[in-house]
Amino acid sequence: MISARPSSISAVTNVSSSREKKDERPSAASTAGPLFNKDLGQHILKNPLVVDGIVDKANLKPTDSVLEIGPGTGNVSVKILPKCKKLTVVEMDPRMAAELSKRVQGTAEQKKLDIVVGDFLKVDLPYFDVCISNTPYQISAALTFKLLQHRPLWRCAILMFQREFALRLVAKPGEELYCRLSANVQLLAKVDHVMKVGKNNFRPPPQVESSVVRVEPRQPPPPIDFNEWDGMLRILFGRKNKTISATFKTQTTLEMLEHNYKTICAVNHIDVPMDFNVKEAVQAVLDSVGMSDSRAAKMDNDDFMKLLSAFIDAGFRFTAV
């Protein structure tokens, strides 16, 4: 069954007629086949061994409902269908969706398949136990957080990403690629690198190497306000190799914290002390947890939780009230 949903994506661009006239050589799109659309970041996974490896890593059960993002012509889909109860795929390109529909037509798995044509970032997601995705690389971060925010929580996701993005997801404190993305995703999920995938496994080959990661949401989710958490991490990782004390002394940060502090006081009918000095108050928070000389690049999520809790207890907020 194919259902159409409104679809749009910022990465889609129109090729002007002047450019078409200028470049008369066969493009990568034309040599890859009539279904390929480079503007949508389409790279079809062609190696059956890699396909089998991805599906095996999902440990599918016969009772599972599976969500697949960007199925393309269905090379992974046809391996998922015999192993699950239901498969919902979200495909941006109607031509790809039609190709997949034809591929399963008349088979025993046809009734298991639901095809949604639309932008993954805009469609409503159904219930699913497992997600598998050959992710359009331009939406990697947005896709990851949409999945992690989905409720009810799912069991695991097997996701293909550009190699560097995947390595950021699993990076640990002190490593070069450790960043705000690393800390945010690891707060919400356990992430493991499971497979490298070379560019020649795709048609046409992308310009970058790829990796597959396994993501398992933390259940229950950590009892933390994610907006406050991310607001603090934006500041810390903006200068991740500086000491936290130096990071929090910037005028912009101090003005934001003072504004939010006074707003919280006003909302809760609390008088702001006449001698309130935001710089001294922030330093007092850092001293209370012994982190003045710490650097975000080497702090783990337990450190961040401890620091955020101290700021909240002192009346500070990192998002607008």
Tab-separated table of N, CA and C in Angstrom, residues 66-145:
chain	number	residue	atom	x	y	z
A	66	VAL	N	8.674	-2.888	11.633
A	66	VAL	CA	9.944	-2.264	11.250
A	66	VAL	C	9.682	-0.990	10.457
A	67	LEU	N	10.488	0.034	10.729
A	67	LEU	CA	10.461	1.273	9.962
A	67	LEU	C	11.752	1.348	9.170
A	68	GLU	N	11.631	1.550	7.850
A	68	GLU	CA	12.814	1.733	7.018
A	68	GLU	C	12.756	3.109	6.376
A	69	ILE	N	13.866	3.835	6.468
A	69	ILE	CA	13.940	5.185	5.921
A	69	ILE	C	14.815	5.167	4.678
A	70	GLY	N	14.282	5.693	3.576
A	70	GLY	CA	15.033	5.742	2.337
A	70	GLY	C	15.305	4.371	1.747
A	71	PRO	N	14.265	3.586	1.444
A	71	PRO	CA	14.471	2.224	0.939
A	71	PRO	C	15.020	2.157	-0.476
A	72	GLY	N	14.894	3.258	-1.236
A	72	GLY	CA	15.335	3.217	-2.625
A	72	GLY	C	14.550	2.184	-3.404
A	73	THR	N	15.256	1.332	-4.133
A	73	THR	CA	14.582	0.311	-4.944
A	73	THR	C	14.259	-0.945	-4.151
A	74	GLY	N	14.610	-0.956	-2.850
A	74	GLY	CA	14.158	-2.050	-1.997
A	74	GLY	C	15.135	-3.174	-1.761
A	75	ASN	N	16.428	-2.972	-1.998
A	75	ASN	CA	17.396	-4.046	-1.781
A	75	ASN	C	17.428	-4.517	-0.334
A	76	VAL	N	17.266	-3.580	0.602
A	76	VAL	CA	17.207	-3.948	2.024
A	76	VAL	C	15.794	-4.391	2.392
A	77	SER	N	14.801	-3.723	1.836
A	77	SER	CA	13.398	-4.010	2.162
A	77	SER	C	13.045	-5.478	1.945
A	78	VAL	N	13.478	-6.027	0.805
A	78	VAL	CA	13.100	-7.411	0.478
A	78	VAL	C	13.774	-8.412	1.411
A	79	LYS	N	14.851	-7.999	2.083
A	79	LYS	CA	15.483	-8.869	3.076
A	79	LYS	C	14.827	-8.728	4.445
A	80	ILE	N	14.218	-7.561	4.704
A	80	ILE	CA	13.528	-7.339	5.976
A	80	ILE	C	12.181	-8.065	6.001
A	81	LEU	N	11.438	-7.971	4.915
A	81	LEU	CA	10.048	-8.449	4.879
A	81	LEU	C	9.846	-9.879	5.369
A	82	PRO	N	10.654	-10.851	4.976
A	82	PRO	CA	10.415	-12.224	5.457
A	82	PRO	C	10.655	-12.404	6.950
A	83	LYS	N	11.343	-11.428	7.568
A	83	LYS	CA	11.751	-11.583	8.964
A	83	LYS	C	10.862	-10.826	9.953
A	84	CYS	N	9.869	-10.059	9.463
A	84	CYS	CA	9.085	-9.214	10.365
A	84	CYS	C	7.591	-9.386	10.148
A	85	LYS	N	6.824	-8.759	11.028
A	85	LYS	CA	5.365	-8.796	10.922
A	85	LYS	C	4.864	-7.731	9.956
A	86	LYS	N	5.495	-6.527	10.014
A	86	LYS	CA	5.077	-5.414	9.161
A	86	LYS	C	6.273	-4.518	8.882
A	87	LEU	N	6.336	-3.982	7.665
A	87	LEU	CA	7.386	-3.036	7.289
A	87	LEU	C	6.756	-1.769	6.731
A	88	THR	N	7.056	-0.641	7.375
A	88	THR	CA	6.653	0.670	6.858
A	88	THR	C	7.900	1.362	6.339
A	89	VAL	N	7.869	1.794	5.084
A	89	VAL	CA	9.007	2.509	4.520
A	89	VAL	C	8.600	3.944	4.221
A	90	VAL	N	9.531	4.856	4.427
A	90	VAL	CA	9.314	6.268	4.098
A	90	VAL	C	10.287	6.631	2.992
A	91	GLU	N	9.758	6.969	1.832
A	91	GLU	CA	10.573	7.257	0.652
A	91	GLU	C	10.194	8.610	0.074
A	92	MET	N	11.202	9.430	-0.180
A	92	MET	CA	10.987	10.777	-0.692
A	92	MET	C	10.576	10.783	-2.168
A	93	ASP	N	11.129	9.873	-2.943
A	93	ASP	CA	10.978	9.885	-4.395
A	93	ASP	C	9.852	8.941	-4.830
A	94	PRO	N	8.781	9.462	-5.408
A	94	PRO	CA	7.661	8.609	-5.832
A	94	PRO	C	8.071	7.521	-6.820
A	95	ARG	N	9.090	7.783	-7.634
A	95	ARG	CA	9.527	6.778	-8.600
A	95	ARG	C	10.166	5.582	-7.900
A	96	MET	N	10.941	5.862	-6.863
A	96	MET	CA	11.529	4.784	-6.078
A	96	MET	C	10.433	3.975	-5.384
A	97	ALA	N	9.454	4.694	-4.824
A	97	ALA	CA	8.351	4.016	-4.140
A	97	ALA	C	7.609	3.087	-5.094
A	98	ALA	N	7.384	3.556	-6.315
A	98	ALA	CA	6.684	2.739	-7.306
A	98	ALA	C	7.512	1.511	-7.676
A	99	GLU	N	8.830	1.677	-7.778
A	99	GLU	CA	9.713	0.563	-8.099
A	99	GLU	C	9.663	-0.501	-7.009
A	100	LEU	N	9.688	-0.064	-5.757
A	100	LEU	CA	9.611	-1.007	-4.641
A	100	LEU	C	8.267	-1.722	-4.623
A	101	SER	N	7.192	-0.964	-4.874
A	101	SER	CA	5.857	-1.559	-4.897
A	101	SER	C	5.760	-2.658	-5.950
A	102	LYS	N	6.315	-2.389	-7.137
A	102	LYS	CA	6.296	-3.390	-8.210
A	102	LYS	C	7.124	-4.613	-7.839
A	103	ARG	N	8.186	-4.366	-7.095
A	103	ARG	CA	9.106	-5.449	-6.755
A	103	ARG	C	8.460	-6.508	-5.860
A	104	VAL	N	7.530	-6.082	-5.000
A	104	VAL	CA	6.898	-7.038	-4.086
A	104	VAL	C	5.498	-7.450	-4.529
A	105	GLN	N	5.021	-6.834	-5.591
A	105	GLN	CA	3.666	-7.131	-6.056
A	105	GLN	C	3.527	-8.613	-6.384
A	106	GLY	N	2.455	-9.214	-5.861
A	106	GLY	CA	2.183	-10.620	-6.126
A	106	GLY	C	2.951	-11.585	-5.258
A	107	THR	N	3.758	-11.079	-4.322
A	107	THR	CA	4.511	-11.955	-3.430
A	107	THR	C	3.780	-12.117	-2.101
A	108	ALA	N	4.222	-13.065	-1.295
A	108	ALA	CA	3.598	-13.322	0.006
A	108	ALA	C	3.802	-12.146	0.960
A	109	GLU	N	4.840	-11.335	0.704
A	109	GLU	CA	5.141	-10.212	1.605
A	109	GLU	C	4.408	-8.922	1.244
A	110	GLN	N	3.657	-8.905	0.155
A	110	GLN	CA	3.036	-7.659	-0.311
A	110	GLN	C	2.158	-7.018	0.766
A	111	LYS	N	1.396	-7.834	1.494
A	111	LYS	CA	0.478	-7.288	2.500
A	111	LYS	C	1.202	-6.755	3.727
A	112	LYS	N	2.453	-7.125	3.885
A	112	LYS	CA	3.215	-6.647	5.040
A	112	LYS	C	3.747	-5.236	4.833
A	113	LEU	N	3.778	-4.789	3.574
A	113	LEU	CA	4.483	-3.552	3.232
A	113	LEU	C	3.554	-2.353	3.136
A	114	ASP	N	3.911	-1.279	3.837
A	114	ASP	CA	3.204	0.004	3.753
A	114	ASP	C	4.219	1.050	3.312
A	115	ILE	N	3.965	1.679	2.171
A	115	ILE	CA	4.891	2.669	1.627
A	115	ILE	C	4.333	4.070	1.835
A	116	VAL	N	5.106	4.906	2.518
A	116	VAL	CA	4.737	6.304	2.734
A	116	VAL	C	5.649	7.165	1.866
A	117	VAL	N	5.049	7.920	0.961
A	117	VAL	CA	5.827	8.807	0.093
A	117	VAL	C	5.850	10.195	0.726
A	118	GLY	N	7.019	10.658	1.120
A	118	GLY	CA	7.100	11.973	1.746
A	118	GLY	C	8.445	12.206	2.401
A	119	ASP	N	8.593	13.376	2.965
A	119	ASP	CA	9.802	13.801	3.665
A	119	ASP	C	9.785	13.190	5.061
A	120	PHE	N	10.763	12.368	5.376
A	120	PHE	CA	10.808	11.715	6.678
A	120	PHE	C	10.699	12.704	7.831
A	121	LEU	N	11.301	13.880	7.669
A	121	LEU	CA	11.308	14.855	8.758
A	121	LEU	C	9.937	15.472	8.990
A	122	LYS	N	9.000	15.279	8.040
A	122	LYS	CA	7.684	15.913	8.155
A	122	LYS	C	6.537	14.929	8.353
A	123	VAL	N	6.758	13.655	8.071
A	123	VAL	CA	5.664	12.696	8.193
A	123	VAL	C	5.512	12.245	9.640
A	124	ASP	N	4.299	11.834	9.999
A	124	ASP	CA	4.044	11.230	11.305
A	124	ASP	C	4.486	9.776	11.263
A	125	LEU	N	5.255	9.375	12.238
A	125	LEU	CA	5.790	8.021	12.243
A	125	LEU	C	4.818	7.056	12.932
A	126	PRO	N	4.709	5.843	12.418
A	126	PRO	CA	3.866	4.842	13.069
A	126	PRO	C	4.611	4.214	14.242
A	127	TYR	N	3.937	3.332	14.950
A	127	TYR	CA	4.628	2.533	15.961
A	127	TYR	C	5.631	1.625	15.252
A	128	PHE	N	6.818	1.464	15.838
A	128	PHE	CA	7.783	0.508	15.293
A	128	PHE	C	8.681	-0.004	16.404
A	129	ASP	N	9.177	-1.208	16.209
A	129	ASP	CA	10.105	-1.824	17.168
A	129	ASP	C	11.550	-1.578	16.775
A	130	VAL	N	11.810	-1.592	15.460
A	130	VAL	CA	13.166	-1.484	14.933
A	130	VAL	C	13.156	-0.522	13.741
A	131	CYS	N	14.205	0.280	13.633
A	131	CYS	CA	14.362	1.166	12.475
A	131	CYS	C	15.648	0.795	11.744
A	132	ILE	N	15.573	0.773	10.420
A	132	ILE	CA	16.741	0.526	9.574
A	132	ILE	C	16.779	1.636	8.530
A	133	SER	N	17.965	2.232	8.336
A	133	SER	CA	18.013	3.364	7.420
A	133	SER	C	19.347	3.461	6.699
A	134	ASN	N	19.281	3.627	5.376
A	134	ASN	CA	20.412	4.084	4.577
A	134	ASN	C	20.194	5.583	4.450
A	135	THR	N	20.645	6.317	5.453
A	135	THR	CA	20.231	7.687	5.689
A	135	THR	C	20.739	8.675	4.638
A	136	PRO	N	19.843	9.518	4.109
A	136	PRO	CA	20.322	10.660	3.306
A	136	PRO	C	21.226	11.523	4.196
A	137	TYR	N	22.497	11.644	3.839
A	137	TYR	CA	23.478	12.203	4.763
A	137	TYR	C	23.185	13.642	5.173
A	138	GLN	N	22.458	14.395	4.326
A	138	GLN	CA	22.208	15.790	4.668
A	138	GLN	C	21.205	15.957	5.811
A	139	ILE	N	20.504	14.885	6.188
A	139	ILE	CA	19.545	14.995	7.298
A	139	ILE	C	19.941	14.097	8.472
A	140	SER	N	21.212	13.719	8.547
A	140	SER	CA	21.650	12.745	9.550
A	140	SER	C	21.301	13.158	10.977
A	141	ALA	N	21.658	14.384	11.366
A	141	ALA	CA	21.414	14.821	12.744
A	141	ALA	C	19.921	14.946	13.020
A	142	ALA	N	19.189	15.575	12.097
A	142	ALA	CA	17.749	15.756	12.298
A	142	ALA	C	17.036	14.408	12.377
A	143	LEU	N	17.436	13.473	11.543
A	143	LEU	CA	16.833	12.141	11.567
A	143	LEU	C	17.107	11.451	12.896
A	144	THR	N	18.337	11.532	13.358
A	144	THR	CA	18.710	10.875	14.617
A	144	THR	C	17.863	11.376	15.776
A	145	PHE	N	17.694	12.697	15.876
A	145	PHE	CA	16.954	13.238	17.016
A	145	PHE	C	15.444	13.053	16.865
